[in-house]
Tab-separated table of C-alpha atoms in Angstrom:
chain	number	residue	atom	x	y	z
E	662	MET	CA	-358.261	72.263	-124.218
E	663	THR	CA	-356.570	72.373	-127.598
E	664	GLN	CA	-352.878	73.015	-128.041
E	665	PRO	CA	-351.566	73.759	-131.536
E	666	HIS	CA	-348.372	72.062	-132.598
E	667	TYR	CA	-345.842	73.387	-135.053
E	668	THR	CA	-344.051	71.390	-137.697
E	669	GLN	CA	-340.341	71.016	-137.099
E	670	LYS	CA	-337.524	70.029	-139.413
E	671	GLY	CA	-333.919	69.050	-138.907
E	672	ALA	CA	-331.334	66.350	-139.410
E	673	LEU	CA	-330.808	63.860	-136.635
E	674	PRO	CA	-327.393	64.237	-134.967
E	675	PRO	CA	-325.452	61.206	-133.744
E	676	ARG	CA	-327.170	59.599	-130.758
E	677	HIS	CA	-325.300	59.455	-127.471
E	678	ALA	CA	-325.005	56.109	-125.777
E	679	PRO	CA	-327.628	55.527	-123.065
E	680	GLY	CA	-326.537	56.965	-119.747
E	681	SER	CA	-326.699	55.321	-116.363
E	682	GLY	CA	-329.853	57.176	-115.289
E	683	ALA	CA	-333.168	55.560	-116.223
E	684	ASP	CA	-334.294	57.163	-119.470
E	685	GLY	CA	-331.543	59.742	-118.987
E	686	LEU	CA	-333.975	61.735	-116.817
E	687	THR	CA	-331.498	61.953	-113.970
E	688	ARG	CA	-332.642	63.265	-110.628
E	689	ARG	CA	-329.615	65.563	-110.354
E	690	ALA	CA	-330.170	67.126	-113.761
E	691	LEU	CA	-333.863	67.797	-113.317
E	692	LEU	CA	-333.555	69.069	-109.777
E	693	GLY	CA	-330.771	71.377	-110.923
E	694	VAL	CA	-333.054	72.835	-113.556
E	695	LEU	CA	-335.866	73.224	-111.057
E	696	GLY	CA	-333.577	74.797	-108.504
E	697	GLY	CA	-332.468	77.468	-110.932
E	698	THR	CA	-336.030	78.102	-112.014
E	699	ALA	CA	-337.221	78.405	-108.438
E	700	LEU	CA	-334.843	81.288	-107.760
E	701	ALA	CA	-336.545	83.357	-110.445
E	702	SER	CA	-340.124	82.284	-109.809
E	703	LEU	CA	-342.831	82.408	-107.168
E	704	GLY	CA	-340.601	80.803	-104.563
E	705	GLY	CA	-339.369	77.292	-103.958
E	706	TRP	CA	-342.296	75.971	-101.912
E	707	ARG	CA	-345.013	77.254	-104.224
E	708	LEU	CA	-343.131	76.017	-107.271
E	709	ALA	CA	-342.672	72.595	-105.702
E	710	GLN	CA	-346.402	72.305	-105.047
E	711	TYR	CA	-347.141	73.257	-108.631
E	712	VAL	CA	-344.660	70.931	-110.352
E	713	LEU	CA	-345.454	67.985	-108.074
E	714	ARG	CA	-349.218	68.212	-107.598
E	715	ILE	CA	-350.843	70.520	-110.118
E	716	GLU	CA	-349.257	70.409	-113.564
E	717	PRO	CA	-348.780	66.603	-113.613
E	718	ARG	CA	-352.589	66.323	-113.358
E	719	ARG	CA	-353.514	69.028	-115.895
E	720	LEU	CA	-354.361	66.907	-118.898
E	721	GLN	CA	-354.130	68.750	-122.194
E	722	VAL	CA	-355.991	67.482	-125.262
E	723	SER	CA	-354.042	68.304	-128.425
E	724	HIS	CA	-355.643	68.145	-131.876
E	725	THR	CA	-353.658	67.636	-135.071
E	726	THR	CA	-354.743	66.978	-138.654
E	727	VAL	CA	-352.652	64.941	-141.087
E	728	ALA	CA	-353.545	64.679	-144.783
E	729	ALA	CA	-354.061	61.090	-145.910
E	730	PRO	CA	-355.142	59.253	-149.079
E	731	LEU	CA	-358.543	58.418	-147.608
E	732	THR	CA	-362.078	59.245	-148.731
E	733	ALA	CA	-363.371	59.979	-145.210
E	734	PRO	CA	-361.618	61.129	-142.026
E	735	VAL	CA	-360.322	58.707	-139.407
E	736	ARG	CA	-359.838	59.983	-135.853
E	737	LEU	CA	-357.359	58.343	-133.519
E	738	ALA	CA	-356.325	58.971	-129.927
E	739	LEU	CA	-352.736	58.475	-128.798
E	740	ILE	CA	-351.611	58.210	-125.187
E	741	SER	CA	-348.265	56.990	-123.924
E	742	ASP	CA	-346.078	56.649	-120.840
E	743	ILE	CA	-348.795	56.017	-118.283
E	744	HIS	CA	-346.183	54.817	-115.756
E	745	ILE	CA	-348.719	53.547	-113.261
E	746	GLY	CA	-346.785	52.987	-110.044
E	747	PRO	CA	-345.315	54.976	-107.159
E	748	HIS	CA	-345.839	58.393	-108.787
E	749	VAL	CA	-348.975	57.735	-110.856
E	750	GLU	CA	-352.096	56.619	-109.018
E	751	VAL	CA	-354.936	54.527	-110.386
E	752	ALA	CA	-357.488	57.334	-109.952
E	753	TRP	CA	-355.524	59.600	-112.319
E	754	VAL	CA	-355.220	56.863	-114.921
E	755	ARG	CA	-358.978	56.302	-114.797
E	756	GLN	CA	-359.531	60.018	-115.403
E	757	VAL	CA	-357.276	59.871	-118.451
E	758	ILE	CA	-359.011	56.807	-119.893
E	759	ALA	CA	-362.375	58.521	-119.366
E	760	ALA	CA	-361.043	61.534	-121.273
E	761	VAL	CA	-359.986	59.238	-124.116
E	762	ALA	CA	-363.460	57.702	-124.237
E	763	ALA	CA	-365.041	61.166	-124.318
E	764	GLN	CA	-363.231	61.965	-127.578
E	765	GLN	CA	-365.250	59.262	-129.382
E	766	VAL	CA	-362.422	58.421	-131.763
E	767	ASP	CA	-362.317	55.552	-134.239
E	768	LEU	CA	-359.030	54.103	-133.003
E	769	VAL	CA	-357.029	54.210	-129.749
E	770	LEU	CA	-353.245	53.756	-129.734
E	771	LEU	CA	-351.075	53.171	-126.657
E	772	GLY	CA	-347.391	54.050	-126.934
E	773	GLY	CA	-345.757	51.951	-124.210
E	774	ASP	CA	-344.333	52.378	-120.687
E	775	TYR	CA	-347.462	51.388	-118.790
E	776	VAL	CA	-345.644	50.678	-115.520
E	777	THR	CA	-342.730	51.807	-113.382
E	778	GLY	CA	-340.987	49.237	-111.204
E	779	SER	CA	-344.019	47.043	-110.521
E	780	THR	CA	-346.977	45.566	-112.384
E	781	ASP	CA	-349.269	45.825	-109.349
E	782	GLY	CA	-351.286	48.543	-111.080
E	783	MET	CA	-351.833	46.591	-114.299
E	784	PRO	CA	-355.119	44.928	-113.230
E	785	ALA	CA	-356.658	48.351	-112.571
E	786	LEU	CA	-355.250	49.715	-115.837
E	787	ALA	CA	-356.608	46.726	-117.741
E	788	GLU	CA	-360.027	47.236	-116.168
E	789	ALA	CA	-360.043	50.873	-117.302
E	790	LEU	CA	-358.782	50.071	-120.801
E	791	ALA	CA	-361.458	47.419	-121.254
E	792	GLU	CA	-364.049	50.208	-121.133
E	793	LEU	CA	-362.703	51.665	-124.372
E	794	GLN	CA	-364.691	50.429	-127.362
E	795	PRO	CA	-363.620	52.391	-130.464
E	796	SER	CA	-364.907	50.986	-133.739
E	797	LEU	CA	-361.420	50.137	-135.056
E	798	GLY	CA	-360.044	48.794	-131.772
E	799	VAL	CA	-357.292	49.515	-129.249
E	800	TYR	CA	-353.668	48.767	-130.189
E	801	ALA	CA	-350.424	49.057	-128.258
E	802	VAL	CA	-346.660	48.688	-128.293
E	803	LEU	CA	-344.259	48.089	-125.405
E	804	GLY	CA	-341.738	50.528	-123.946
E	805	ASN	CA	-338.412	50.221	-122.175
E	806	HIS	CA	-339.948	50.423	-118.680
E	807	ASP	CA	-342.258	47.542	-119.513
E	808	TYR	CA	-339.205	45.423	-120.303
E	809	TRP	CA	-337.331	46.639	-117.226
E	810	THR	CA	-340.314	45.706	-115.040
E	811	ASP	CA	-342.019	42.601	-116.482
E	812	ALA	CA	-342.959	42.634	-120.155
E	813	ASP	CA	-344.753	39.288	-119.976
E	814	ALA	CA	-347.045	40.520	-117.206
E	815	VAL	CA	-347.730	43.766	-119.054
E	816	LEU	CA	-348.603	41.808	-122.198
E	817	HIS	CA	-350.899	39.522	-120.224
E	818	TRP	CA	-352.948	42.355	-118.739
E	819	LEU	CA	-353.138	44.354	-121.949
E	820	ARG	CA	-354.426	41.343	-123.860
E	821	LEU	CA	-356.882	40.568	-121.069
E	822	ALA	CA	-358.273	44.083	-121.587
E	823	GLY	CA	-358.845	43.347	-125.266
E	824	VAL	CA	-355.857	45.392	-126.422
E	825	MET	CA	-353.962	44.059	-129.439
E	826	VAL	CA	-350.235	44.452	-128.801
E	827	LEU	CA	-348.170	44.933	-131.956
E	828	VAL	CA	-344.636	43.625	-131.451
E	829	ASN	CA	-343.161	43.867	-134.958
E	830	ALA	CA	-346.634	43.225	-136.306
E	831	GLY	CA	-349.263	44.961	-138.376
E	832	VAL	CA	-352.930	44.861	-139.236
E	833	GLU	CA	-355.021	46.193	-142.089
E	834	LEU	CA	-357.972	48.229	-140.819
E	835	ALA	CA	-361.170	48.711	-142.802
E	836	THR	CA	-362.005	52.357	-142.109
E	837	ALA	CA	-364.884	54.450	-143.445
E	838	GLY	CA	-362.346	56.202	-145.666
E	839	GLY	CA	-360.749	53.068	-147.068
E	840	PRO	CA	-358.094	50.572	-145.937
E	841	LEU	CA	-355.412	51.752	-143.506
E	842	TYR	CA	-352.391	49.739	-142.377
E	843	LEU	CA	-351.337	49.989	-138.736
E	844	ALA	CA	-347.923	48.633	-137.721
E	845	GLY	CA	-346.196	48.497	-134.354
E	846	LEU	CA	-342.523	48.015	-133.511
E	847	ASP	CA	-340.786	46.356	-130.604
E	848	ASP	CA	-339.011	48.685	-128.194
E	849	ALA	CA	-335.841	50.233	-129.648
E	850	TRP	CA	-333.942	50.278	-126.348
E	851	GLN	CA	-334.701	46.854	-124.888
E	852	GLY	CA	-336.361	44.926	-127.711
E	853	ARG	CA	-335.633	44.017	-131.319
E	854	PRO	CA	-337.601	46.279	-133.647
E	855	ASP	CA	-338.004	44.989	-137.196
E	856	LEU	CA	-339.873	47.205	-139.636
E	857	GLU	CA	-339.918	44.670	-142.466
E	858	VAL	CA	-341.544	42.046	-140.269
E	859	ALA	CA	-344.072	44.619	-139.058
E	860	LEU	CA	-344.922	45.482	-142.666
E	861	ALA	CA	-345.060	41.890	-143.901
E	862	GLY	CA	-348.805	42.129	-144.513
E	863	HIS	CA	-348.688	45.584	-146.068
E	864	ARG	CA	-350.197	45.957	-149.538
E	865	ALA	CA	-348.600	48.431	-151.923
E	866	GLY	CA	-350.221	51.835	-151.824
E	867	LEU	CA	-351.895	51.493	-148.432
E	868	PRO	CA	-351.377	54.496	-146.120
E	869	THR	CA	-349.506	53.283	-143.056
E	870	VAL	CA	-349.394	54.510	-139.470
E	871	LEU	CA	-346.363	53.227	-137.550
E	872	LEU	CA	-346.534	53.083	-133.748
E	873	GLN	CA	-343.295	52.909	-131.758
E	874	HIS	CA	-342.191	53.872	-128.269
E	875	GLU	CA	-339.001	55.861	-128.857
E	876	PRO	CA	-339.046	58.671	-131.446
E	877	ASP	CA	-335.448	59.134	-132.598
E	878	PRO	CA	-335.237	55.896	-134.640
E	879	ALA	CA	-337.918	57.421	-136.880
E	880	ALA	CA	-335.122	59.352	-138.605
E	881	ALA	CA	-333.808	56.125	-140.149
E	882	ARG	CA	-337.224	55.632	-141.769
E	883	ALA	CA	-337.695	59.236	-142.900
E	884	ALA	CA	-337.426	58.360	-146.611
E	885	ASP	CA	-339.648	55.266	-146.469
E	886	ASP	CA	-342.554	56.117	-148.750
E	887	ARG	CA	-344.690	53.337	-147.276
E	888	LEU	CA	-345.151	55.371	-144.102
E	889	LEU	CA	-347.689	58.157	-143.794
E	890	LEU	CA	-347.315	58.897	-140.086
E	891	GLN	CA	-345.029	57.709	-137.304
E	892	LEU	CA	-346.159	57.980	-133.678
E	893	ALA	CA	-344.076	57.837	-130.502
E	894	GLY	CA	-343.879	58.796	-126.841
E	895	HIS	CA	-341.009	58.042	-124.423
E	896	THR	CA	-339.724	61.592	-123.879
E	897	HIS	CA	-342.533	62.922	-121.659
E	898	GLY	CA	-341.826	66.118	-123.586
E	899	GLY	CA	-338.833	66.489	-121.287
E	900	GLN	CA	-341.118	66.872	-118.219
E	901	VAL	CA	-339.484	70.268	-117.630
E	902	ARG	CA	-339.373	72.898	-120.382
E	903	ILE	CA	-337.651	76.254	-119.973
E	904	PRO	CA	-338.907	79.172	-122.120
E	905	GLY	CA	-336.356	79.873	-124.830
E	906	LEU	CA	-334.418	76.688	-124.067
E	907	GLY	CA	-336.938	73.903	-124.476
E	908	ALA	CA	-336.331	70.613	-122.677
E	909	PRO	CA	-332.823	70.555	-121.157
E	910	VAL	CA	-333.108	66.909	-120.080
E	911	ARG	CA	-333.851	64.342	-122.800
E	912	PRO	CA	-333.711	60.545	-122.645
E	913	PRO	CA	-331.673	58.292	-124.920
E	914	TYR	CA	-333.569	57.581	-128.133
E	915	GLY	CA	-335.507	60.793	-127.511
E	916	GLU	CA	-332.838	63.465	-127.700
E	917	HIS	CA	-333.778	64.965	-131.054
E	918	TYR	CA	-337.533	64.541	-131.403
E	919	VAL	CA	-339.036	65.643	-128.089
E	920	ALA	CA	-342.653	66.737	-128.522
E	921	GLY	CA	-345.142	67.683	-131.209
E	922	LEU	CA	-345.328	67.242	-134.967
E	923	TYR	CA	-342.223	66.894	-137.132
E	924	ALA	CA	-341.928	66.879	-140.922
E	925	LEU	CA	-339.690	64.057	-142.120
E	926	GLU	CA	-338.525	63.470	-145.677
E	927	ARG	CA	-341.488	61.343	-146.802
E	928	SER	CA	-343.700	61.154	-143.713
E	929	GLN	CA	-344.524	62.927	-140.486
E	930	LEU	CA	-343.735	62.084	-136.872
E	931	TYR	CA	-345.800	62.977	-133.825
E	932	VAL	CA	-344.287	62.678	-130.342
E	933	THR	CA	-346.796	62.879	-127.509
E	934	ARG	CA	-345.760	64.194	-124.082
E	935	GLY	CA	-347.235	61.231	-122.259
E	936	ILE	CA	-349.495	60.849	-119.255
E	937	GLY	CA	-347.254	59.969	-116.320
E	938	VAL	CA	-343.852	60.875	-114.933
E	939	THR	CA	-340.642	59.211	-113.857
E	940	SER	CA	-338.510	60.286	-110.916
E	941	PRO	CA	-338.427	63.081	-109.971
E	942	PRO	CA	-342.217	63.144	-110.496
E	943	VAL	CA	-342.482	66.723	-111.747
E	944	ARG	CA	-343.744	68.634	-114.767
E	945	LEU	CA	-343.122	72.286	-115.604
E	946	ASN	CA	-344.388	73.959	-118.790
E	947	CYS	CA	-344.988	70.422	-120.043
E	948	PRO	CA	-348.421	69.098	-119.024
E	949	PRO	CA	-349.532	65.536	-119.740
E	950	GLU	CA	-351.071	65.063	-123.159
E	951	LEU	CA	-353.880	63.187	-124.834
E	952	THR	CA	-353.286	63.500	-128.572
E	953	VAL	CA	-356.176	63.354	-131.037
E	954	ILE	CA	-355.108	63.054	-134.670
E	955	THR	CA	-357.470	63.285	-137.610
E	956	LEU	CA	-356.338	61.540	-140.766
E	957	ALA	CA	-358.230	63.717	-143.230
E	958	PRO	CA	-358.754	63.305	-146.977
E	959	ARG	CA	-356.062	65.349	-148.676
E	960	GLU	CA	-358.518	67.808	-150.234
E	961	ALA	CA	-360.171	68.489	-146.863
E	962	ALA	CA	-356.827	68.885	-145.063
E	963	LEU	CA	-355.622	71.688	-147.361
């Protein structure tokens, strides 16, 4: 299923300090939103069944095209926020990875937050990820939940699966359309992101895709003409979206850029809604997302 995304513009307001709730997705706030929605909907029980059991497992495949200085298109898949753990079972993750494989992309990118609270599910996730064999490889960054849980263990299992984890690092990819630079940053909340270190191997003029977990820091790089496209997750799209209001609950470092494609000063930013959930484990008007982005030659993208 294809979901179109609109291009959004706007200046980034001052960021609030991180709150006490994990990711700012506080149980009280989300349940308050759901409670108010339930009063005007099908009824509390039916709504609860939908937001807990149905929508969180309705994977949506979104397709976006970004013009790039390439001679042939490059297709990449982006997934983020798997959160394998108490609310996200292994069987669902395997379904998602199978859906990624079915897209037959050139490159797979993983946006962080693979676990919640425990790394017990990482062996199963690594086994599933090892099945992915795109021609340009599988690359990843870490997220705040990976640090809160056990970043070393997450790194171990990702690498065992053949995933290259980019922690302030980059790599030049030889694509069918010409060279492409891929860089990845450390987590903005719990790590030490360093763009200049990540771009240390960048050659002037190469189009660059920058992978990061949290989206809001992208605003500080909006005028950087080395960057073609920035990619992020973290927000889960808000998990709950109210028509006319959007996402009333947004995490620190994800308060301004929540979901979809945004036009920055010199580049673009795409924020994917993620695969899993954090507590409370609900989604409403915000299904999980597998994002497929085509970097198309500029003439073909017009």
